[in-house]
PDB file of C-alpha atoms in Angstrom:
ATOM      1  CA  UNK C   2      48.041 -46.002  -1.052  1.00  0.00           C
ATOM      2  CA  UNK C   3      50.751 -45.155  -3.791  1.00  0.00           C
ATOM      3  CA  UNK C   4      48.320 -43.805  -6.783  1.00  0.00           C
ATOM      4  CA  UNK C   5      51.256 -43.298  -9.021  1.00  0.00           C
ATOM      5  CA  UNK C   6      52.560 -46.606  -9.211  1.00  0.00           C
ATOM      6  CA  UNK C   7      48.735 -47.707  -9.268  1.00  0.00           C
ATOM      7  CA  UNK C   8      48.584 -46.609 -12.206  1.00  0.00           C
ATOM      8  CA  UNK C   9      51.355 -48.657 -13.932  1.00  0.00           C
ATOM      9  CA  UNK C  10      48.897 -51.401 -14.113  1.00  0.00           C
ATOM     10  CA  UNK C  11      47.068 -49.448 -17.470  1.00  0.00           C
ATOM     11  CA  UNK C  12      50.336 -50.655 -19.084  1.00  0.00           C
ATOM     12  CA  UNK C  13      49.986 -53.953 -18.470  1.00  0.00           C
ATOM     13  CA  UNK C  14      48.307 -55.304 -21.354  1.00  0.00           C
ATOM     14  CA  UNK C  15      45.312 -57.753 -20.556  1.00  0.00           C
ATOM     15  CA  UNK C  16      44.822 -56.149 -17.157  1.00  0.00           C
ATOM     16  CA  UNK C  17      41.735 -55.234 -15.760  1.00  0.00           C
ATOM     17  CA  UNK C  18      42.873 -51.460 -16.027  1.00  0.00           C
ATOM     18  CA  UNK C  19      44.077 -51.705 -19.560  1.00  0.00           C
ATOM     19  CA  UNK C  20      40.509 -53.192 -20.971  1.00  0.00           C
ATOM     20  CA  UNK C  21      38.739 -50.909 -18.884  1.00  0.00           C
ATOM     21  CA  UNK C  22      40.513 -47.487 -20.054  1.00  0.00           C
ATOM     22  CA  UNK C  23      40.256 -49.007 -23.855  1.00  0.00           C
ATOM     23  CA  UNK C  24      36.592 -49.571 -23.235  1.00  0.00           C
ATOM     24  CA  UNK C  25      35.669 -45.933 -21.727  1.00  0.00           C
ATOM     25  CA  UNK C  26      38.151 -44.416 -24.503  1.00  0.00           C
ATOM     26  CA  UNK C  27      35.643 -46.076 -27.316  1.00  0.00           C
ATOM     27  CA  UNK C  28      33.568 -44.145 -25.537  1.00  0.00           C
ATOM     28  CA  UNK C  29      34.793 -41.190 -25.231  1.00  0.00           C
ATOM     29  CA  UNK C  30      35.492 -41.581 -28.725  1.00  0.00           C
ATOM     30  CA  UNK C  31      32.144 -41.655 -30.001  1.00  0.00           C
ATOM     31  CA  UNK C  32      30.820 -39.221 -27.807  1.00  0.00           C
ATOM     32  CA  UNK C  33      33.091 -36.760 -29.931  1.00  0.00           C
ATOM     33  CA  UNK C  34      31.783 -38.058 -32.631  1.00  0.00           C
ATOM     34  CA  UNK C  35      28.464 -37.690 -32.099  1.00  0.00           C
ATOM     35  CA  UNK C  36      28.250 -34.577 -30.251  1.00  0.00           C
ATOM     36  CA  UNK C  37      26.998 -31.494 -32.546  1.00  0.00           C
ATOM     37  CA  UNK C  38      29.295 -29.329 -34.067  1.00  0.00           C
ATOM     38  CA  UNK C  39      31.128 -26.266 -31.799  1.00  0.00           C
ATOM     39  CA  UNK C  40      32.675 -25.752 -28.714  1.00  0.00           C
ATOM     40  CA  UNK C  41      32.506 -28.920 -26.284  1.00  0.00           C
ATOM     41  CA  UNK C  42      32.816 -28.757 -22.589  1.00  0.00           C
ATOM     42  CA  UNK C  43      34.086 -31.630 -20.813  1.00  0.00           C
ATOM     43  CA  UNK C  44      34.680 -32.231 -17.309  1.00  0.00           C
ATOM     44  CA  UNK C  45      36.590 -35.471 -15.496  1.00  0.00           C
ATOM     45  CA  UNK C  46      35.743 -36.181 -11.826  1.00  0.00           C
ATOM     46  CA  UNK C  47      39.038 -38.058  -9.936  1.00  0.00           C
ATOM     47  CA  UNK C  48      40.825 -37.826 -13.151  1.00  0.00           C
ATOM     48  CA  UNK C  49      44.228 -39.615 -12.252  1.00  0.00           C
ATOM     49  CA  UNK C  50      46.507 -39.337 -14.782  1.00  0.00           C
ATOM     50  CA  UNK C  51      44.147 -38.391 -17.534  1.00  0.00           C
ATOM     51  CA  UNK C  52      44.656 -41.011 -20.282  1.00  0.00           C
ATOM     52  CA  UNK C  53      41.245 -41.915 -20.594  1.00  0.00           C
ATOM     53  CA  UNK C  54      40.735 -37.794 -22.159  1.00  0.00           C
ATOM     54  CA  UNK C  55      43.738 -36.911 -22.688  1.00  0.00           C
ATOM     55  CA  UNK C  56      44.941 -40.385 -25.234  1.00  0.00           C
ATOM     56  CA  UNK C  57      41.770 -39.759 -27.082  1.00  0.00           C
ATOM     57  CA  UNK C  58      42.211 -35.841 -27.766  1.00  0.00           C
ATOM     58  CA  UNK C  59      45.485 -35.807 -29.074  1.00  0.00           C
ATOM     59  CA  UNK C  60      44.341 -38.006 -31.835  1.00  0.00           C
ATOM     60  CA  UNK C  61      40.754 -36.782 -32.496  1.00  0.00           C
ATOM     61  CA  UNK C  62      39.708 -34.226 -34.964  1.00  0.00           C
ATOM     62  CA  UNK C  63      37.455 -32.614 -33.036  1.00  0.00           C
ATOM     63  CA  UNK C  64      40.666 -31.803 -30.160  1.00  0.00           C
ATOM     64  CA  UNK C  65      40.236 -27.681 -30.661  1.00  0.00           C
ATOM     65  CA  UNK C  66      36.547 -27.972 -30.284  1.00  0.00           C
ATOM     66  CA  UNK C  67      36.626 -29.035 -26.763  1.00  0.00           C
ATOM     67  CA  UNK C  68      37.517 -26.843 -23.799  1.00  0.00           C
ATOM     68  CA  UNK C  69      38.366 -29.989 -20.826  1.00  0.00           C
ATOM     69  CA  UNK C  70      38.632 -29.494 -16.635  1.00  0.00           C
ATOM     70  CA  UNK C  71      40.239 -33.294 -15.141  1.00  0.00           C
ATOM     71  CA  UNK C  72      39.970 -32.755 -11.913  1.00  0.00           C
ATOM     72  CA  UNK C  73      42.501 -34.836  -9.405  1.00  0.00           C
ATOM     73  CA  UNK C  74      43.706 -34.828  -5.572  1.00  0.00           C
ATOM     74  CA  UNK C  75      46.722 -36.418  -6.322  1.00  0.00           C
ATOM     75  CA  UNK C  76      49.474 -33.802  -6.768  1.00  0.00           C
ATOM     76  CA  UNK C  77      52.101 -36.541  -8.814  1.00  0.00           C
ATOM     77  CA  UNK C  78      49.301 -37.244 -11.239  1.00  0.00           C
ATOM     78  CA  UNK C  79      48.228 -34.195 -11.958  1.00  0.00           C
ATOM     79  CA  UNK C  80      51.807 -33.327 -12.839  1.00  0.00           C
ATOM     80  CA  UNK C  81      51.762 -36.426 -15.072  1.00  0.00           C
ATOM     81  CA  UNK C  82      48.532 -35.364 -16.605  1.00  0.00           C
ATOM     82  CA  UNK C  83      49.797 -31.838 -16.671  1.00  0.00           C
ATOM     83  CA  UNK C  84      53.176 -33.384 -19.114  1.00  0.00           C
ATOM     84  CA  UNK C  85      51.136 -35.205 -21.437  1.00  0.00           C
ATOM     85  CA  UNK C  86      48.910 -31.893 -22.149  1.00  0.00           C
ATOM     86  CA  UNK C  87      51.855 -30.172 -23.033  1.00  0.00           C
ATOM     87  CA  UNK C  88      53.415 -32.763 -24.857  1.00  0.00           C
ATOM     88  CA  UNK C  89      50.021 -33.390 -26.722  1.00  0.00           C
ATOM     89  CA  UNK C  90      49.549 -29.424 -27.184  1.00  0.00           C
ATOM     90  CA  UNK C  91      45.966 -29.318 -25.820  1.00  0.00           C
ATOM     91  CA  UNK C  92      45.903 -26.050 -24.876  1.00  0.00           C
ATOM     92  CA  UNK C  93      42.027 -26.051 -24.480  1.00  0.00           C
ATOM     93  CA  UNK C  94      42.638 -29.014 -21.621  1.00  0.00           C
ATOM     94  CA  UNK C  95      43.359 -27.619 -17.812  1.00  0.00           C
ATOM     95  CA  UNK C  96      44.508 -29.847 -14.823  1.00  0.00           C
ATOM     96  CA  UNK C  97      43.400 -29.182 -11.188  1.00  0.00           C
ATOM     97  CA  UNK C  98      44.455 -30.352  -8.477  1.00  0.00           C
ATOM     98  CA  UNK C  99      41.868 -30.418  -5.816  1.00  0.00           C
ATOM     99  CA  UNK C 100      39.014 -32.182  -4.683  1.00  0.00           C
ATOM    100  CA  UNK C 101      36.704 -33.325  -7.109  1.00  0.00           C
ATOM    101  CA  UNK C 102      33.811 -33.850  -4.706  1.00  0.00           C
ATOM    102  CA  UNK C 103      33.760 -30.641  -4.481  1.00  0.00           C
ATOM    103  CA  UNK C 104      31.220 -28.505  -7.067  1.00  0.00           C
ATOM    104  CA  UNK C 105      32.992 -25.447  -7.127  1.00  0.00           C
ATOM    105  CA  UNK C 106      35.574 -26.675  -9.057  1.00  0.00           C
ATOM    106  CA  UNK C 107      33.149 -27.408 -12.159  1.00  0.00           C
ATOM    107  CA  UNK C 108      30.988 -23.639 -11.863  1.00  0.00           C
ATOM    108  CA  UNK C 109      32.661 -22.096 -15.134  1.00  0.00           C
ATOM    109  CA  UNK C 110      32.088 -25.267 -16.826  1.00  0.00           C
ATOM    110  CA  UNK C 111      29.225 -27.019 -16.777  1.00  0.00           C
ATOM    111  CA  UNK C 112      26.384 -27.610 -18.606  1.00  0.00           C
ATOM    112  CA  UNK C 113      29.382 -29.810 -19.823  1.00  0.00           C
ATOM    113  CA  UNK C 114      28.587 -32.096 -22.887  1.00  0.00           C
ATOM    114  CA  UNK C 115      30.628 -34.875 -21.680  1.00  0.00           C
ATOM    115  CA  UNK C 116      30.805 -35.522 -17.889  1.00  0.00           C
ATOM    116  CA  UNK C 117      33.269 -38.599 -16.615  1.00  0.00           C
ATOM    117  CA  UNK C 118      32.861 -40.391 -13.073  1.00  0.00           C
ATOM    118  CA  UNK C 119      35.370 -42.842 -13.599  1.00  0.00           C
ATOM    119  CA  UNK C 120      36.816 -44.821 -10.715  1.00  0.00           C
ATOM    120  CA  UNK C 121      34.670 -43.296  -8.484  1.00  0.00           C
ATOM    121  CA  UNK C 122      31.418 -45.425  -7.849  1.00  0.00           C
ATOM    122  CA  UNK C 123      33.393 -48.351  -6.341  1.00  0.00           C
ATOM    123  CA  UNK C 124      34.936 -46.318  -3.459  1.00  0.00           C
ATOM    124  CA  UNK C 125      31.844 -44.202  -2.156  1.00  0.00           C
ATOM    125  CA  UNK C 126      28.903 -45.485  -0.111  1.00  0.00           C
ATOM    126  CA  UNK C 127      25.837 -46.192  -2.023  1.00  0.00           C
ATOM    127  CA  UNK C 128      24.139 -42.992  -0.245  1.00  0.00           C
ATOM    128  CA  UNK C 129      27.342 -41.195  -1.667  1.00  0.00           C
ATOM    129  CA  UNK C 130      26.800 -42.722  -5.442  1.00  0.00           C
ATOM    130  CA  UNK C 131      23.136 -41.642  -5.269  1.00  0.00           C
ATOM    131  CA  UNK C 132      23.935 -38.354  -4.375  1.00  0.00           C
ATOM    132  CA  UNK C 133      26.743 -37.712  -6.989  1.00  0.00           C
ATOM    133  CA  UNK C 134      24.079 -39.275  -9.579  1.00  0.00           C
ATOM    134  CA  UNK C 135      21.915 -36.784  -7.875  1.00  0.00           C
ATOM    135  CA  UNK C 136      24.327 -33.914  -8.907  1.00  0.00           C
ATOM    136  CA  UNK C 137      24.667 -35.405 -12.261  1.00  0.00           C
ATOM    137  CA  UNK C 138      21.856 -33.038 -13.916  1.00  0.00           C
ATOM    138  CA  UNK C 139      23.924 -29.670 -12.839  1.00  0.00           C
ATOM    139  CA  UNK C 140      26.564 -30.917 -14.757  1.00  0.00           C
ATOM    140  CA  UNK C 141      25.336 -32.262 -17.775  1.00  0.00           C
ATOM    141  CA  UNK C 142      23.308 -30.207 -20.638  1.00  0.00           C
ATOM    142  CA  UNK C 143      20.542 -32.029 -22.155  1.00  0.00           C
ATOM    143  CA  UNK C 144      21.237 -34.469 -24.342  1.00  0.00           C
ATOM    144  CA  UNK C 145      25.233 -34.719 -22.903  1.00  0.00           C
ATOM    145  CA  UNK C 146      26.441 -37.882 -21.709  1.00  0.00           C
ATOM    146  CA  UNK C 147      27.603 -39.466 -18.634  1.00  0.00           C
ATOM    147  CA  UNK C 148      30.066 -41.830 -18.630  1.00  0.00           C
ATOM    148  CA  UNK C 149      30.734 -43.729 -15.837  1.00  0.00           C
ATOM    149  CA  UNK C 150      32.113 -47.083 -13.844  1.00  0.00           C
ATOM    150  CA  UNK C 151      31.943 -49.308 -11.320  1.00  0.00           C
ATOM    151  CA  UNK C 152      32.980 -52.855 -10.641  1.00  0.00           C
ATOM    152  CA  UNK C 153      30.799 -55.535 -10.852  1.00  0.00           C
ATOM    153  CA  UNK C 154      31.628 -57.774  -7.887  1.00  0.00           C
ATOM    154  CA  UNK C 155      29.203 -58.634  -5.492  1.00  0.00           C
ATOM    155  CA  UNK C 156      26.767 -56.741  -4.270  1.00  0.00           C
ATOM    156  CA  UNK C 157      26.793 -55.580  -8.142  1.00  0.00           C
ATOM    157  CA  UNK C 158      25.457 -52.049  -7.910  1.00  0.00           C
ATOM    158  CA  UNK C 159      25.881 -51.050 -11.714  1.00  0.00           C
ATOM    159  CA  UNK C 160      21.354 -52.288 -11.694  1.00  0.00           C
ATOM    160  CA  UNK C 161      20.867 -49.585  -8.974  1.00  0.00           C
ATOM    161  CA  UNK C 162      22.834 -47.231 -10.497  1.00  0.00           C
ATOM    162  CA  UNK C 163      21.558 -47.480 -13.889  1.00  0.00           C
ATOM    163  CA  UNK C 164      17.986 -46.792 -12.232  1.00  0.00           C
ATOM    164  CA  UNK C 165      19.428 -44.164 -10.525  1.00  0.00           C
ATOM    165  CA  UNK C 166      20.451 -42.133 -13.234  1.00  0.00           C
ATOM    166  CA  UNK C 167      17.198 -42.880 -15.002  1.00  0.00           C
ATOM    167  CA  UNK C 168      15.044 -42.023 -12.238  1.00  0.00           C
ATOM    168  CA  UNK C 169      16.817 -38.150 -12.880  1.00  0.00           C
ATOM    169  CA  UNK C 170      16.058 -37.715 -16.404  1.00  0.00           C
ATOM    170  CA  UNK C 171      18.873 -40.194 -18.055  1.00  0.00           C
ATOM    171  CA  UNK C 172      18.495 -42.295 -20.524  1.00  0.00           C
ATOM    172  CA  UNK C 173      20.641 -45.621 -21.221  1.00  0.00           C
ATOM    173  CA  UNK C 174      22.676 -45.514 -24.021  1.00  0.00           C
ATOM    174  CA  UNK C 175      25.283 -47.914 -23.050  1.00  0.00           C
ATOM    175  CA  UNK C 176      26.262 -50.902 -20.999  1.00  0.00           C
ATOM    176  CA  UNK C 177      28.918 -53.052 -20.844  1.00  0.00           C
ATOM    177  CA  UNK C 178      28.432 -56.655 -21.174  1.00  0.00           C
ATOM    178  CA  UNK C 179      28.359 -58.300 -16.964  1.00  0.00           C
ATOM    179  CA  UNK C 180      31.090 -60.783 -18.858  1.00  0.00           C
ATOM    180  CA  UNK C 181      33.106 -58.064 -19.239  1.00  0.00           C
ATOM    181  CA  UNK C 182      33.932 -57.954 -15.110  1.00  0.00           C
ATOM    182  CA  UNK C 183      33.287 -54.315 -15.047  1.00  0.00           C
ATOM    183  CA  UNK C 184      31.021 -51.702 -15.658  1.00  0.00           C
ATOM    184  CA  UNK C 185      31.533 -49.078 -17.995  1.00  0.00           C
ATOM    185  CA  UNK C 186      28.075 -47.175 -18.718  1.00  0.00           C
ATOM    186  CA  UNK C 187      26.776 -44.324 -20.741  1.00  0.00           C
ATOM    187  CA  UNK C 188      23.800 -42.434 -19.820  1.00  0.00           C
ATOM    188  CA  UNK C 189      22.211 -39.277 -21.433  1.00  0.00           C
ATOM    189  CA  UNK C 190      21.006 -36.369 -20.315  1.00  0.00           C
ATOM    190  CA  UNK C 191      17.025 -35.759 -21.775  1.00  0.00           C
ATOM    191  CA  UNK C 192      15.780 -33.036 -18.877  1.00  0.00           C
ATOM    192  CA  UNK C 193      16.590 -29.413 -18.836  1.00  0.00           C
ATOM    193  CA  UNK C 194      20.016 -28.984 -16.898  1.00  0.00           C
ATOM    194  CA  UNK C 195      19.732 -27.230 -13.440  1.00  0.00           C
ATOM    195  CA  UNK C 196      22.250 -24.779 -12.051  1.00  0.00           C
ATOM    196  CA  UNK C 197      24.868 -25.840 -10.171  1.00  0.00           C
ATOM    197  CA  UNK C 198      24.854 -25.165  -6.448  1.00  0.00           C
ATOM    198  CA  UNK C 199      28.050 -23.900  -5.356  1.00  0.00           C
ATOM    199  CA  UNK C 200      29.635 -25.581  -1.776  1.00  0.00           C
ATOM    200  CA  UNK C 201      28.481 -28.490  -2.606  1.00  0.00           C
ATOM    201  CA  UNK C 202      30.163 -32.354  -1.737  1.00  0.00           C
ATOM    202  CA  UNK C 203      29.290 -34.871  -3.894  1.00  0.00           C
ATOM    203  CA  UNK C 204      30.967 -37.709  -1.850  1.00  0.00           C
ATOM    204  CA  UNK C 205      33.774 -38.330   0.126  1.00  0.00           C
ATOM    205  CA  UNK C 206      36.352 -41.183  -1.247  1.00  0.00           C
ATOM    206  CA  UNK C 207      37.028 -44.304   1.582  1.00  0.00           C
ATOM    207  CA  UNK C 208      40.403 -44.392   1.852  1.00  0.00           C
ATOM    208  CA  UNK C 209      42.097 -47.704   0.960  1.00  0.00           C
ATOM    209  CA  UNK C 210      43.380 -48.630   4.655  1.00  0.00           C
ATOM    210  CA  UNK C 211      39.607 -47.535   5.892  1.00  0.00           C
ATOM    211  CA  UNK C 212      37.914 -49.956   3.990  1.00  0.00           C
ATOM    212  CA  UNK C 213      35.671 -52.554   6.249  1.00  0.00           C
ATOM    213  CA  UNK C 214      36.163 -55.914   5.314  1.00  0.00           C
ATOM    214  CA  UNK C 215      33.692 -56.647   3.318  1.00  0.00           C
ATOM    215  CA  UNK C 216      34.142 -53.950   1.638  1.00  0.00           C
ATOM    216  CA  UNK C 217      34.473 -54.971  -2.575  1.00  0.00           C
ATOM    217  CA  UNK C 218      38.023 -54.915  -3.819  1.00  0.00           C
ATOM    218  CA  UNK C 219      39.380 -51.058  -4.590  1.00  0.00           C
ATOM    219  CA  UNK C 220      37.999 -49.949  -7.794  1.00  0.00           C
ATOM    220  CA  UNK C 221      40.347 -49.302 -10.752  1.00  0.00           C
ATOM    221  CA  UNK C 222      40.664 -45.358 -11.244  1.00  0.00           C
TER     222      UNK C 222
END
């Protein structure tokens, strides 16, 4: 699978990508704007090319407040994401390039305020999904946010996730409408944060040209 020229589909207006980035930037958006004042930690898991963060910093007046780890495999994105930082002058914003299953990359950096698992629920197993959700409280502080998505075509897990995350201390702030044709959700943290264990996978991402038949469609990143 060519992720770079996957992503040319986010300018595309009308696509699925498009509304979907516009609709987790809103959110992103208000996060900031509702998170108390100071420093702000926020961390992106499978990060791509980082517009979802990165579009909504450069214009937001809280930009020097937040301190930002995206977190991608793919070494062209990251590059990509790397060139908008700079162009955008977010000094406070790092790129890795790694695997973002992986805890260790998120140790200096979490209780984070603002944790995004975009374009991740749609290509991990549900046992996967539960046990990222599962990891969710070491790496949000109380009353941070998750924001996350998933597609909604059959079976439609964004139910089981949404109990999921409120089985672990999350409440639901947010939902996006099942008219919408994806899932874009917003849950916050209420419980007392645990440490993050260090060696840790999350999940491990089915490849495109692994995936069973049956398997829904790939999920937008």
């Amino acid at each position: 699978m060519d992720w770079l020229t996957w992503h040319d589909q986010y300018d595309v207006p009308g696509s699925y990508l498009a509304q979907r980035l516009h609709v987790v930037q809103e959110r992103i958006r208000l996060a900031l704007d509702t998170s108390p004042p100071g420093p702000l930690r926020l961390i992106s898991l499978c990060s791509g090319q980082g517009r979802d963060v990165l579009e909504v910093l450069a214009e937001h007046p809280r930009r020097d407040d937040v301190r930002a780890r995206l977190v991608e495999l793919d070494p062209h994105n990251t590059a990509i994401a790397s060139q908008a930082i700079a162009s955008y002058g977010l000094d406070q914003v790092e790129v890795l390039t790694g695997d973002a299953a992986l805890t260790d990359h998120y140790q200096d950096l979490t209780p984070a305020e603002i944790v995004l698992v975009c374009g991740v629920f749609g290509n991990i197993t549900d046992e996967d999904i539960e046990r990222t959700i599962d990891t969710c409280p070491q790496l949000c502080t109380t009353d941070g946010v998750v924001i996350w998505t998933r597609h909604r075509q059959a079976p439609d897990r964004v139910p089981l996730i949404c109990r999921w995350f409120e089985e672990r201390g999350f409440e639901r702030e947010w939902l996006s409408p099942p008219e919408a044709g994806f899932g874009v959700g917003v849950h916050r943290f209420k419980a007392g944060p645990r440490p993050l264990l260090p060696g840790r996978r999350m999940f491990t991402f089915i490849g495109y040209d692994e995936l069973p038949d049956d398997f829904p469609a790939k999920e937008p990143s």
